[in-house]
Amino acid sequence: MVYVLALNPVALFRALPGSIAQGLIWGIMALGVYITFRLLDFADLTVDGSIATGAAVAVMLIRGGVSPVLVLPIAFLAGMLTGLVTGLLNTALGIPGILASILTQISLYSINLVILGKANQPVSVDNYPLVASLRYVTDGSTTSKLLFFGGLLLFLIVLVMVMYWFFGTETGQAIRATGCNPNMARAQGINTDFIKVLALMLSNGMVALCGAFYGQFQGAADVNMGRGAIVIGLAAVIIGEVVFGKFAAKRKYAFAFTLFSVIAGAVIYYMVYQFVLWLKMPSDYMKLFSAIVVAIFLAIPYLKEKNRMKKGVARK
């Protein structure tokens, strides 16, 4: 009873806008993970390093006097370079995809440390006109909050529209074909090695773009900020598919709806995450919680299909 009375619903309500904003930002990263995990069928762990690279590049450029808006495409290009390395390790040197991405991820720790000059670097909204900041959500006026969320949502809508257009082009279709059946794709004259490298570059570019936003949002870049990022990305993708999968299949623009569902999955993840924190669960267990959430949502489609098959056999 004492535990229940200690929980303050008002505190949870006040924390939700920050969680939603964080979920929307990490939705960019989840879209990048969706490209490799679902479309390319490539287990890419570069994410844990490239998101920190994007944040490091953005924060150091802002501290050097570059516009917080201009650093976003620069961070995207930096992320594409990390994807290029993973892609070449896999296609040119024949290193298995998961090992190639681990090698890149490990090397990025040292590279990010060189970029930052030390383990972390701050960038305060008091000194720079950041495009994203937690202060806009927690301390800003109602107008400030509306402008922040409105601008972020508009950016995500444009991003999804660009992805929807790109994956409808010949190159985008080649990425999907390569992930679906690489042997058949090669038989159709598709250079699957080039396509893999391109997809990895686009994916990690988006992940680094998320890092550029997130570094500004939390007011600092840290070499360890990407640790476990792939788990969050997978959680967002799987949650989006499980919760909104049936709706996406029935719609005319199913692929666009799927992309939006991935972003919604990231938001749901962080809302649940905030709820668990509100329940005063030990913060040391949050990584375990993330792994359990991913495992549950990964298992749901399999268990549902297994149950459906059992019912079908029973009817026969």
PDB file of C-alpha atoms in Angstrom:
ATOM      1  CA  MET A   1       0.000   0.000   0.000  1.00  0.00           C
ATOM      2  CA  VAL A   2       2.851   2.353   0.834  1.00  0.00           C
ATOM      3  CA  TYR A   3       4.439   1.553  -2.519  1.00  0.00           C
ATOM      4  CA  VAL A   4       1.222   2.326  -4.421  1.00  0.00           C
ATOM      5  CA  LEU A   5       0.713   5.606  -2.573  1.00  0.00           C
ATOM      6  CA  ALA A   6       4.294   6.610  -3.372  1.00  0.00           C
ATOM      7  CA  LEU A   7       3.517   6.556  -7.103  1.00  0.00           C
ATOM      8  CA  ASN A   8       2.562   9.983  -8.394  1.00  0.00           C
ATOM      9  CA  PRO A   9       0.389   9.932 -11.575  1.00  0.00           C
ATOM     10  CA  VAL A  10       1.091  13.634 -12.118  1.00  0.00           C
ATOM     11  CA  ALA A  11       4.831  12.923 -12.348  1.00  0.00           C
ATOM     12  CA  LEU A  12       4.158  10.286 -15.013  1.00  0.00           C
ATOM     13  CA  PHE A  13       1.943  12.692 -16.976  1.00  0.00           C
ATOM     14  CA  ARG A  14       4.620  15.399 -16.873  1.00  0.00           C
ATOM     15  CA  ALA A  15       7.324  12.994 -18.040  1.00  0.00           C
ATOM     16  CA  LEU A  16       5.358  11.642 -21.012  1.00  0.00           C
ATOM     17  CA  PRO A  17       6.018  14.586 -23.410  1.00  0.00           C
ATOM     18  CA  GLY A  18       9.759  14.088 -22.999  1.00  0.00           C
ATOM     19  CA  SER A  19       9.382  10.353 -23.630  1.00  0.00           C
ATOM     20  CA  ILE A  20       7.276  10.982 -26.732  1.00  0.00           C
ATOM     21  CA  ALA A  21       9.851  13.456 -28.063  1.00  0.00           C
ATOM     22  CA  GLN A  22      12.644  10.965 -27.415  1.00  0.00           C
ATOM     23  CA  GLY A  23      10.644   8.228 -29.130  1.00  0.00           C
ATOM     24  CA  LEU A  24      10.066  10.400 -32.204  1.00  0.00           C
ATOM     25  CA  ILE A  25      13.783  11.168 -32.465  1.00  0.00           C
ATOM     26  CA  TRP A  26      14.752   7.515 -32.054  1.00  0.00           C
ATOM     27  CA  GLY A  27      12.130   6.721 -34.679  1.00  0.00           C
ATOM     28  CA  ILE A  28      14.633   8.056 -37.227  1.00  0.00           C
ATOM     29  CA  MET A  29      17.115   5.448 -36.050  1.00  0.00           C
ATOM     30  CA  ALA A  30      14.414   2.770 -36.135  1.00  0.00           C
ATOM     31  CA  LEU A  31      13.738   3.577 -39.797  1.00  0.00           C
ATOM     32  CA  GLY A  32      17.424   3.011 -40.505  1.00  0.00           C
ATOM     33  CA  VAL A  33      17.333  -0.321 -38.673  1.00  0.00           C
ATOM     34  CA  TYR A  34      14.214  -1.264 -40.662  1.00  0.00           C
ATOM     35  CA  ILE A  35      16.158  -0.885 -43.912  1.00  0.00           C
ATOM     36  CA  THR A  36      18.798  -3.445 -42.919  1.00  0.00           C
ATOM     37  CA  PHE A  37      16.768  -5.708 -40.643  1.00  0.00           C
ATOM     38  CA  ARG A  38      13.625  -6.053 -42.735  1.00  0.00           C
ATOM     39  CA  LEU A  39      14.367  -4.908 -46.286  1.00  0.00           C
ATOM     40  CA  LEU A  40      17.961  -6.089 -46.692  1.00  0.00           C
ATOM     41  CA  ASP A  41      17.802  -8.990 -44.201  1.00  0.00           C
ATOM     42  CA  PHE A  42      21.212  -7.984 -42.850  1.00  0.00           C
ATOM     43  CA  ALA A  43      22.149  -8.194 -39.158  1.00  0.00           C
ATOM     44  CA  ASP A  44      23.898  -4.822 -38.811  1.00  0.00           C
ATOM     45  CA  LEU A  45      25.370  -3.988 -35.417  1.00  0.00           C
ATOM     46  CA  THR A  46      27.169  -0.898 -36.724  1.00  0.00           C
ATOM     47  CA  VAL A  47      24.220   1.052 -35.296  1.00  0.00           C
ATOM     48  CA  ASP A  48      25.679   1.138 -31.776  1.00  0.00           C
ATOM     49  CA  GLY A  49      28.688   3.045 -33.113  1.00  0.00           C
ATOM     50  CA  SER A  50      27.205   5.127 -35.933  1.00  0.00           C
ATOM     51  CA  ILE A  51      24.594   6.792 -33.726  1.00  0.00           C
ATOM     52  CA  ALA A  52      27.383   8.049 -31.454  1.00  0.00           C
ATOM     53  CA  THR A  53      29.341   9.151 -34.537  1.00  0.00           C
ATOM     54  CA  GLY A  54      26.413  11.280 -35.682  1.00  0.00           C
ATOM     55  CA  ALA A  55      26.115  12.876 -32.251  1.00  0.00           C
ATOM     56  CA  ALA A  56      29.857  13.449 -31.942  1.00  0.00           C
ATOM     57  CA  VAL A  57      30.143  15.082 -35.365  1.00  0.00           C
ATOM     58  CA  ALA A  58      27.090  17.274 -34.749  1.00  0.00           C
ATOM     59  CA  VAL A  59      28.111  18.444 -31.269  1.00  0.00           C
ATOM     60  CA  MET A  60      31.716  19.231 -32.191  1.00  0.00           C
ATOM     61  CA  LEU A  61      30.656  21.138 -35.311  1.00  0.00           C
ATOM     62  CA  ILE A  62      28.115  23.143 -33.303  1.00  0.00           C
ATOM     63  CA  ARG A  63      30.789  23.946 -30.717  1.00  0.00           C
ATOM     64  CA  GLY A  64      32.967  25.034 -33.627  1.00  0.00           C
ATOM     65  CA  GLY A  65      30.358  27.546 -34.821  1.00  0.00           C
ATOM     66  CA  VAL A  66      28.496  25.552 -37.485  1.00  0.00           C
ATOM     67  CA  SER A  67      24.714  25.957 -37.668  1.00  0.00           C
ATOM     68  CA  PRO A  68      22.789  23.253 -35.739  1.00  0.00           C
ATOM     69  CA  VAL A  69      20.683  22.765 -38.874  1.00  0.00           C
ATOM     70  CA  LEU A  70      23.654  22.356 -41.201  1.00  0.00           C
ATOM     71  CA  VAL A  71      25.245  19.702 -38.988  1.00  0.00           C
ATOM     72  CA  LEU A  72      22.317  17.339 -39.679  1.00  0.00           C
ATOM     73  CA  PRO A  73      23.200  16.496 -43.317  1.00  0.00           C
ATOM     74  CA  ILE A  74      26.906  16.411 -42.379  1.00  0.00           C
ATOM     75  CA  ALA A  75      26.154  13.841 -39.672  1.00  0.00           C
ATOM     76  CA  PHE A  76      24.136  11.880 -42.239  1.00  0.00           C
ATOM     77  CA  LEU A  77      27.169  11.749 -44.538  1.00  0.00           C
ATOM     78  CA  ALA A  78      29.407  10.670 -41.638  1.00  0.00           C
ATOM     79  CA  GLY A  79      26.984   7.847 -40.902  1.00  0.00           C
ATOM     80  CA  MET A  80      27.033   6.791 -44.553  1.00  0.00           C
ATOM     81  CA  LEU A  81      30.821   6.395 -44.297  1.00  0.00           C
ATOM     82  CA  THR A  82      30.411   3.989 -41.362  1.00  0.00           C
ATOM     83  CA  GLY A  83      27.937   1.956 -43.408  1.00  0.00           C
ATOM     84  CA  LEU A  84      30.359   2.003 -46.333  1.00  0.00           C
ATOM     85  CA  VAL A  85      33.062   0.431 -44.166  1.00  0.00           C
ATOM     86  CA  THR A  86      30.756  -2.354 -42.989  1.00  0.00           C
ATOM     87  CA  GLY A  87      29.554  -2.959 -46.527  1.00  0.00           C
ATOM     88  CA  LEU A  88      33.063  -3.204 -47.974  1.00  0.00           C
ATOM     89  CA  LEU A  89      34.228  -5.514 -45.196  1.00  0.00           C
ATOM     90  CA  ASN A  90      31.335  -7.796 -46.076  1.00  0.00           C
ATOM     91  CA  THR A  91      31.294  -7.618 -49.871  1.00  0.00           C
ATOM     92  CA  ALA A  92      34.920  -6.909 -50.807  1.00  0.00           C
ATOM     93  CA  LEU A  93      36.672  -8.931 -48.095  1.00  0.00           C
ATOM     94  CA  GLY A  94      34.096 -11.670 -47.592  1.00  0.00           C
ATOM     95  CA  ILE A  95      33.702 -11.109 -43.837  1.00  0.00           C
ATOM     96  CA  PRO A  96      30.268 -12.309 -42.599  1.00  0.00           C
ATOM     97  CA  GLY A  97      27.844  -9.428 -42.149  1.00  0.00           C
ATOM     98  CA  ILE A  98      27.433  -9.625 -38.384  1.00  0.00           C
ATOM     99  CA  LEU A  99      31.218  -9.826 -37.852  1.00  0.00           C
ATOM    100  CA  ALA A 100      31.858  -6.972 -40.298  1.00  0.00           C
ATOM    101  CA  SER A 101      29.409  -4.759 -38.416  1.00  0.00           C
ATOM    102  CA  ILE A 102      30.954  -5.689 -35.053  1.00  0.00           C
ATOM    103  CA  LEU A 103      34.412  -4.766 -36.345  1.00  0.00           C
ATOM    104  CA  THR A 104      33.135  -1.394 -37.543  1.00  0.00           C
ATOM    105  CA  GLN A 105      31.281  -0.807 -34.285  1.00  0.00           C
ATOM    106  CA  ILE A 106      34.390  -1.510 -32.207  1.00  0.00           C
ATOM    107  CA  SER A 107      36.590   0.732 -34.340  1.00  0.00           C
ATOM    108  CA  LEU A 108      34.025   3.545 -34.148  1.00  0.00           C
ATOM    109  CA  TYR A 109      34.501   3.747 -30.380  1.00  0.00           C
ATOM    110  CA  SER A 110      38.076   4.947 -30.895  1.00  0.00           C
ATOM    111  CA  ILE A 111      37.097   7.172 -33.817  1.00  0.00           C
ATOM    112  CA  ASN A 112      34.301   8.806 -31.808  1.00  0.00           C
ATOM    113  CA  LEU A 113      36.729   9.347 -28.945  1.00  0.00           C
ATOM    114  CA  VAL A 114      39.113  11.122 -31.343  1.00  0.00           C
ATOM    115  CA  ILE A 115      36.277  13.291 -32.721  1.00  0.00           C
ATOM    116  CA  LEU A 116      35.139  14.323 -29.242  1.00  0.00           C
ATOM    117  CA  GLY A 117      38.616  14.669 -27.744  1.00  0.00           C
ATOM    118  CA  LYS A 118      37.344  13.067 -24.546  1.00  0.00           C
ATOM    119  CA  ALA A 119      34.560  10.768 -23.394  1.00  0.00           C
ATOM    120  CA  ASN A 120      31.811  13.401 -23.708  1.00  0.00           C
ATOM    121  CA  GLN A 121      31.248  16.968 -24.826  1.00  0.00           C
ATOM    122  CA  PRO A 122      28.322  19.228 -23.813  1.00  0.00           C
ATOM    123  CA  VAL A 123      26.358  21.588 -26.036  1.00  0.00           C
ATOM    124  CA  SER A 124      23.947  23.833 -24.154  1.00  0.00           C
ATOM    125  CA  VAL A 125      20.756  25.306 -25.564  1.00  0.00           C
ATOM    126  CA  ASP A 126      21.655  28.448 -23.612  1.00  0.00           C
ATOM    127  CA  ASN A 127      24.643  29.018 -25.899  1.00  0.00           C
ATOM    128  CA  TYR A 128      23.466  27.587 -29.234  1.00  0.00           C
ATOM    129  CA  PRO A 129      20.145  27.696 -31.165  1.00  0.00           C
ATOM    130  CA  LEU A 130      19.691  23.934 -31.144  1.00  0.00           C
ATOM    131  CA  VAL A 131      17.040  22.349 -33.363  1.00  0.00           C
ATOM    132  CA  ALA A 132      16.103  19.918 -30.568  1.00  0.00           C
ATOM    133  CA  SER A 133      16.375  20.131 -26.805  1.00  0.00           C
ATOM    134  CA  LEU A 134      14.659  18.526 -23.837  1.00  0.00           C
ATOM    135  CA  ARG A 135      14.321  22.037 -22.437  1.00  0.00           C
ATOM    136  CA  TYR A 136      11.896  22.886 -25.260  1.00  0.00           C
ATOM    137  CA  VAL A 137       9.612  20.162 -23.890  1.00  0.00           C
ATOM    138  CA  THR A 138      10.052  20.505 -20.136  1.00  0.00           C
ATOM    139  CA  ASP A 139      10.686  24.231 -19.600  1.00  0.00           C
ATOM    140  CA  GLY A 140       9.353  25.849 -22.742  1.00  0.00           C
ATOM    141  CA  SER A 141       6.036  27.621 -23.205  1.00  0.00           C
ATOM    142  CA  THR A 142       3.055  25.945 -24.853  1.00  0.00           C
ATOM    143  CA  THR A 143       3.941  27.681 -28.122  1.00  0.00           C
ATOM    144  CA  SER A 144       7.521  26.434 -27.873  1.00  0.00           C
ATOM    145  CA  LYS A 145       6.329  22.879 -27.307  1.00  0.00           C
ATOM    146  CA  LEU A 146       3.901  23.029 -30.229  1.00  0.00           C
ATOM    147  CA  LEU A 147       6.599  24.407 -32.528  1.00  0.00           C
ATOM    148  CA  PHE A 148       9.049  21.716 -31.457  1.00  0.00           C
ATOM    149  CA  PHE A 149       6.647  18.796 -31.841  1.00  0.00           C
ATOM    150  CA  GLY A 150       5.152  20.258 -35.013  1.00  0.00           C
ATOM    151  CA  GLY A 151       8.561  20.713 -36.607  1.00  0.00           C
ATOM    152  CA  LEU A 152       9.711  17.234 -35.573  1.00  0.00           C
ATOM    153  CA  LEU A 153       6.540  15.593 -36.894  1.00  0.00           C
ATOM    154  CA  LEU A 154       6.804  17.508 -40.156  1.00  0.00           C
ATOM    155  CA  PHE A 155      10.406  16.362 -40.556  1.00  0.00           C
ATOM    156  CA  LEU A 156       9.400  12.736 -39.943  1.00  0.00           C
ATOM    157  CA  ILE A 157       6.536  12.969 -42.447  1.00  0.00           C
ATOM    158  CA  VAL A 158       8.887  14.356 -45.109  1.00  0.00           C
ATOM    159  CA  LEU A 159      11.452  11.651 -44.276  1.00  0.00           C
ATOM    160  CA  VAL A 160       8.851   8.883 -44.668  1.00  0.00           C
ATOM    161  CA  MET A 161       7.657  10.420 -47.944  1.00  0.00           C
ATOM    162  CA  VAL A 162      11.223  10.468 -49.294  1.00  0.00           C
ATOM    163  CA  MET A 163      11.748   6.834 -48.229  1.00  0.00           C
ATOM    164  CA  TYR A 164       8.426   5.822 -49.780  1.00  0.00           C
ATOM    165  CA  TRP A 165       9.448   7.464 -53.047  1.00  0.00           C
ATOM    166  CA  PHE A 166      12.985   6.032 -53.024  1.00  0.00           C
ATOM    167  CA  PHE A 167      11.956   2.443 -52.362  1.00  0.00           C
ATOM    168  CA  GLY A 168       9.538   2.716 -55.250  1.00  0.00           C
ATOM    169  CA  THR A 169      12.383   3.517 -57.653  1.00  0.00           C
ATOM    170  CA  GLU A 170      14.404   0.892 -59.485  1.00  0.00           C
ATOM    171  CA  THR A 171      17.269   1.172 -56.994  1.00  0.00           C
ATOM    172  CA  GLY A 172      14.932   0.919 -54.024  1.00  0.00           C
ATOM    173  CA  GLN A 173      13.213  -2.108 -55.523  1.00  0.00           C
ATOM    174  CA  ALA A 174      16.656  -3.649 -56.075  1.00  0.00           C
ATOM    175  CA  ILE A 175      17.377  -3.315 -52.342  1.00  0.00           C
ATOM    176  CA  ARG A 176      14.127  -5.068 -51.501  1.00  0.00           C
ATOM    177  CA  ALA A 177      14.778  -7.780 -54.101  1.00  0.00           C
ATOM    178  CA  THR A 178      18.297  -8.360 -52.769  1.00  0.00           C
ATOM    179  CA  GLY A 179      17.011  -8.771 -49.238  1.00  0.00           C
ATOM    180  CA  CYS A 180      14.213 -11.073 -50.358  1.00  0.00           C
ATOM    181  CA  ASN A 181      16.224 -13.375 -52.639  1.00  0.00           C
ATOM    182  CA  PRO A 182      19.810 -12.395 -53.487  1.00  0.00           C
ATOM    183  CA  ASN A 183      20.294 -15.287 -55.914  1.00  0.00           C
ATOM    184  CA  MET A 184      17.238 -14.312 -57.926  1.00  0.00           C
ATOM    185  CA  ALA A 185      18.300 -10.656 -57.771  1.00  0.00           C
ATOM    186  CA  ARG A 186      21.685 -11.544 -59.266  1.00  0.00           C
ATOM    187  CA  ALA A 187      19.944 -13.587 -61.958  1.00  0.00           C
ATOM    188  CA  GLN A 188      17.996 -10.434 -62.873  1.00  0.00           C
ATOM    189  CA  GLY A 189      21.248  -8.536 -63.398  1.00  0.00           C
ATOM    190  CA  ILE A 190      21.313  -6.691 -60.048  1.00  0.00           C
ATOM    191  CA  ASN A 191      24.737  -5.978 -58.588  1.00  0.00           C
ATOM    192  CA  THR A 192      23.888  -7.270 -55.119  1.00  0.00           C
ATOM    193  CA  ASP A 193      27.236  -6.274 -53.599  1.00  0.00           C
ATOM    194  CA  PHE A 194      26.718  -2.642 -54.613  1.00  0.00           C
ATOM    195  CA  ILE A 195      23.118  -2.758 -53.392  1.00  0.00           C
ATOM    196  CA  LYS A 196      24.178  -4.126 -49.999  1.00  0.00           C
ATOM    197  CA  VAL A 197      26.746  -1.372 -49.568  1.00  0.00           C
ATOM    198  CA  LEU A 198      24.244   1.287 -50.623  1.00  0.00           C
ATOM    199  CA  ALA A 199      21.573   0.022 -48.223  1.00  0.00           C
ATOM    200  CA  LEU A 200      24.051  -0.097 -45.335  1.00  0.00           C
ATOM    201  CA  MET A 201      25.157   3.448 -46.126  1.00  0.00           C
ATOM    202  CA  LEU A 202      21.576   4.745 -46.181  1.00  0.00           C
ATOM    203  CA  SER A 203      20.700   2.884 -42.986  1.00  0.00           C
ATOM    204  CA  ASN A 204      23.668   4.140 -40.989  1.00  0.00           C
ATOM    205  CA  GLY A 205      23.260   7.605 -42.447  1.00  0.00           C
ATOM    206  CA  MET A 206      19.792   7.738 -40.916  1.00  0.00           C
ATOM    207  CA  VAL A 207      21.100   6.309 -37.649  1.00  0.00           C
ATOM    208  CA  ALA A 208      23.772   9.036 -37.504  1.00  0.00           C
ATOM    209  CA  LEU A 209      21.106  11.632 -38.351  1.00  0.00           C
ATOM    210  CA  CYS A 210      19.183  10.402 -35.313  1.00  0.00           C
ATOM    211  CA  GLY A 211      22.390  10.761 -33.288  1.00  0.00           C
ATOM    212  CA  ALA A 212      22.751  14.378 -34.453  1.00  0.00           C
ATOM    213  CA  PHE A 213      19.224  15.118 -33.260  1.00  0.00           C
ATOM    214  CA  TYR A 214      19.631  13.184 -30.032  1.00  0.00           C
ATOM    215  CA  GLY A 215      22.958  14.792 -29.149  1.00  0.00           C
ATOM    216  CA  GLN A 216      21.273  18.189 -29.334  1.00  0.00           C
ATOM    217  CA  PHE A 217      18.188  16.913 -27.520  1.00  0.00           C
ATOM    218  CA  GLN A 218      20.116  15.655 -24.481  1.00  0.00           C
ATOM    219  CA  GLY A 219      22.680  18.471 -24.665  1.00  0.00           C
ATOM    220  CA  ALA A 220      25.783  16.328 -25.043  1.00  0.00           C
ATOM    221  CA  ALA A 221      27.527  13.655 -27.083  1.00  0.00           C
ATOM    222  CA  ASP A 222      29.053  10.643 -25.361  1.00  0.00           C
ATOM    223  CA  VAL A 223      31.114   7.780 -26.755  1.00  0.00           C
ATOM    224  CA  ASN A 224      28.860   5.298 -24.922  1.00  0.00           C
ATOM    225  CA  MET A 225      25.510   6.817 -25.924  1.00  0.00           C
ATOM    226  CA  GLY A 226      24.939   4.202 -28.629  1.00  0.00           C
ATOM    227  CA  ARG A 227      25.376   1.179 -26.407  1.00  0.00           C
ATOM    228  CA  GLY A 228      22.306  -1.014 -26.855  1.00  0.00           C
ATOM    229  CA  ALA A 229      20.874   1.193 -29.614  1.00  0.00           C
ATOM    230  CA  ILE A 230      20.307  -1.785 -31.910  1.00  0.00           C
ATOM    231  CA  VAL A 231      18.031  -3.318 -29.270  1.00  0.00           C
ATOM    232  CA  ILE A 232      15.899  -0.178 -29.162  1.00  0.00           C
ATOM    233  CA  GLY A 233      15.777  -0.082 -32.960  1.00  0.00           C
ATOM    234  CA  LEU A 234      14.689  -3.714 -33.170  1.00  0.00           C
ATOM    235  CA  ALA A 235      12.126  -3.141 -30.430  1.00  0.00           C
ATOM    236  CA  ALA A 236      10.624  -0.222 -32.361  1.00  0.00           C
ATOM    237  CA  VAL A 237      10.435  -2.239 -35.598  1.00  0.00           C
ATOM    238  CA  ILE A 238       8.911  -5.308 -33.955  1.00  0.00           C
ATOM    239  CA  ILE A 239       6.451  -3.353 -31.776  1.00  0.00           C
ATOM    240  CA  GLY A 240       5.305  -1.393 -34.818  1.00  0.00           C
ATOM    241  CA  GLU A 241       4.781  -4.581 -36.818  1.00  0.00           C
ATOM    242  CA  VAL A 242       2.955  -6.439 -34.048  1.00  0.00           C
ATOM    243  CA  VAL A 243       0.681  -3.559 -33.035  1.00  0.00           C
ATOM    244  CA  PHE A 244      -0.026  -2.067 -36.464  1.00  0.00           C
ATOM    245  CA  GLY A 245       0.807  -4.926 -38.840  1.00  0.00           C
ATOM    246  CA  LYS A 246      -2.777  -5.900 -39.650  1.00  0.00           C
ATOM    247  CA  PHE A 247      -3.736  -2.292 -40.364  1.00  0.00           C
ATOM    248  CA  ALA A 248      -0.775  -1.808 -42.716  1.00  0.00           C
ATOM    249  CA  ALA A 249      -1.651  -4.896 -44.765  1.00  0.00           C
ATOM    250  CA  LYS A 250      -5.129  -3.603 -45.531  1.00  0.00           C
ATOM    251  CA  ARG A 251      -4.165  -0.134 -46.703  1.00  0.00           C
ATOM    252  CA  LYS A 252      -3.403   1.196 -50.170  1.00  0.00           C
ATOM    253  CA  TYR A 253      -0.116   2.770 -49.116  1.00  0.00           C
ATOM    254  CA  ALA A 254       0.925  -0.186 -46.969  1.00  0.00           C
ATOM    255  CA  PHE A 255       4.672   0.509 -47.110  1.00  0.00           C
ATOM    256  CA  ALA A 256       4.272   4.142 -46.014  1.00  0.00           C
ATOM    257  CA  PHE A 257       1.978   3.026 -43.195  1.00  0.00           C
ATOM    258  CA  THR A 258       4.600   0.453 -42.155  1.00  0.00           C
ATOM    259  CA  LEU A 259       7.265   3.161 -41.969  1.00  0.00           C
ATOM    260  CA  PHE A 260       5.019   5.300 -39.772  1.00  0.00           C
ATOM    261  CA  SER A 261       4.306   2.255 -37.599  1.00  0.00           C
ATOM    262  CA  VAL A 262       8.057   1.858 -36.990  1.00  0.00           C
ATOM    263  CA  ILE A 263       8.191   5.425 -35.654  1.00  0.00           C
ATOM    264  CA  ALA A 264       5.087   4.725 -33.546  1.00  0.00           C
ATOM    265  CA  GLY A 265       6.839   1.619 -32.217  1.00  0.00           C
ATOM    266  CA  ALA A 266       9.726   3.763 -30.983  1.00  0.00           C
ATOM    267  CA  VAL A 267       7.292   6.128 -29.257  1.00  0.00           C
ATOM    268  CA  ILE A 268       5.450   3.215 -27.607  1.00  0.00           C
ATOM    269  CA  TYR A 269       8.767   1.760 -26.455  1.00  0.00           C
ATOM    270  CA  TYR A 270       9.797   4.966 -24.708  1.00  0.00           C
ATOM    271  CA  MET A 271       6.362   5.471 -23.188  1.00  0.00           C
ATOM    272  CA  VAL A 272       6.547   1.963 -21.701  1.00  0.00           C
ATOM    273  CA  TYR A 273      10.130   2.660 -20.654  1.00  0.00           C
ATOM    274  CA  GLN A 274       8.996   5.796 -18.830  1.00  0.00           C
ATOM    275  CA  PHE A 275       6.147   3.868 -17.218  1.00  0.00           C
ATOM    276  CA  VAL A 276       8.602   1.287 -15.869  1.00  0.00           C
ATOM    277  CA  LEU A 277      10.794   4.065 -14.468  1.00  0.00           C
ATOM    278  CA  TRP A 278       7.697   5.612 -12.894  1.00  0.00           C
ATOM    279  CA  LEU A 279       7.064   2.298 -11.154  1.00  0.00           C
ATOM    280  CA  LYS A 280      10.438   2.914  -9.447  1.00  0.00           C
ATOM    281  CA  MET A 281      12.094  -0.133 -10.979  1.00  0.00           C
ATOM    282  CA  PRO A 282      15.907  -0.124 -10.472  1.00  0.00           C
ATOM    283  CA  SER A 283      17.627   1.612 -13.390  1.00  0.00           C
ATOM    284  CA  ASP A 284      20.224  -1.181 -13.444  1.00  0.00           C
ATOM    285  CA  TYR A 285      17.523  -3.499 -14.804  1.00  0.00           C
ATOM    286  CA  MET A 286      16.519  -1.338 -17.776  1.00  0.00           C
ATOM    287  CA  LYS A 287      18.798  -3.114 -20.270  1.00  0.00           C
ATOM    288  CA  LEU A 288      17.288  -6.399 -19.127  1.00  0.00           C
ATOM    289  CA  PHE A 289      13.836  -4.898 -19.596  1.00  0.00           C
ATOM    290  CA  SER A 290      14.724  -3.818 -23.143  1.00  0.00           C
ATOM    291  CA  ALA A 291      15.936  -7.308 -24.028  1.00  0.00           C
ATOM    292  CA  ILE A 292      12.794  -8.895 -22.587  1.00  0.00           C
ATOM    293  CA  VAL A 293      10.533  -6.523 -24.534  1.00  0.00           C
ATOM    294  CA  VAL A 294      12.316  -7.336 -27.806  1.00  0.00           C
ATOM    295  CA  ALA A 295      12.221 -11.081 -27.077  1.00  0.00           C
ATOM    296  CA  ILE A 296       8.478 -10.959 -26.330  1.00  0.00           C
ATOM    297  CA  PHE A 297       7.553  -9.016 -29.442  1.00  0.00           C
ATOM    298  CA  LEU A 298       9.827 -11.168 -31.604  1.00  0.00           C
ATOM    299  CA  ALA A 299       8.151 -14.295 -30.256  1.00  0.00           C
ATOM    300  CA  ILE A 300       4.550 -13.091 -30.664  1.00  0.00           C
ATOM    301  CA  PRO A 301       4.339 -13.527 -34.491  1.00  0.00           C
ATOM    302  CA  TYR A 302       5.920 -16.994 -34.262  1.00  0.00           C
ATOM    303  CA  LEU A 303       3.639 -18.143 -31.449  1.00  0.00           C
ATOM    304  CA  LYS A 304       0.554 -16.786 -33.223  1.00  0.00           C
ATOM    305  CA  GLU A 305       1.485 -18.605 -36.437  1.00  0.00           C
ATOM    306  CA  LYS A 306       2.244 -21.799 -34.504  1.00  0.00           C
ATOM    307  CA  ASN A 307      -1.134 -21.580 -32.747  1.00  0.00           C
ATOM    308  CA  ARG A 308      -2.899 -20.951 -36.068  1.00  0.00           C
ATOM    309  CA  MET A 309      -1.280 -24.036 -37.606  1.00  0.00           C
ATOM    310  CA  LYS A 310      -2.278 -26.177 -34.623  1.00  0.00           C
ATOM    311  CA  LYS A 311      -5.879 -25.048 -34.967  1.00  0.00           C
ATOM    312  CA  GLY A 312      -5.777 -25.813 -38.686  1.00  0.00           C
ATOM    313  CA  VAL A 313      -4.488 -29.333 -38.061  1.00  0.00           C
ATOM    314  CA  ALA A 314      -7.124 -29.878 -35.349  1.00  0.00           C
ATOM    315  CA  ARG A 315      -9.920 -28.900 -37.741  1.00  0.00           C
ATOM    316  CA  LYS A 316      -8.677 -31.415 -40.318  1.00  0.00           C
TER     317      LYS A 316
END
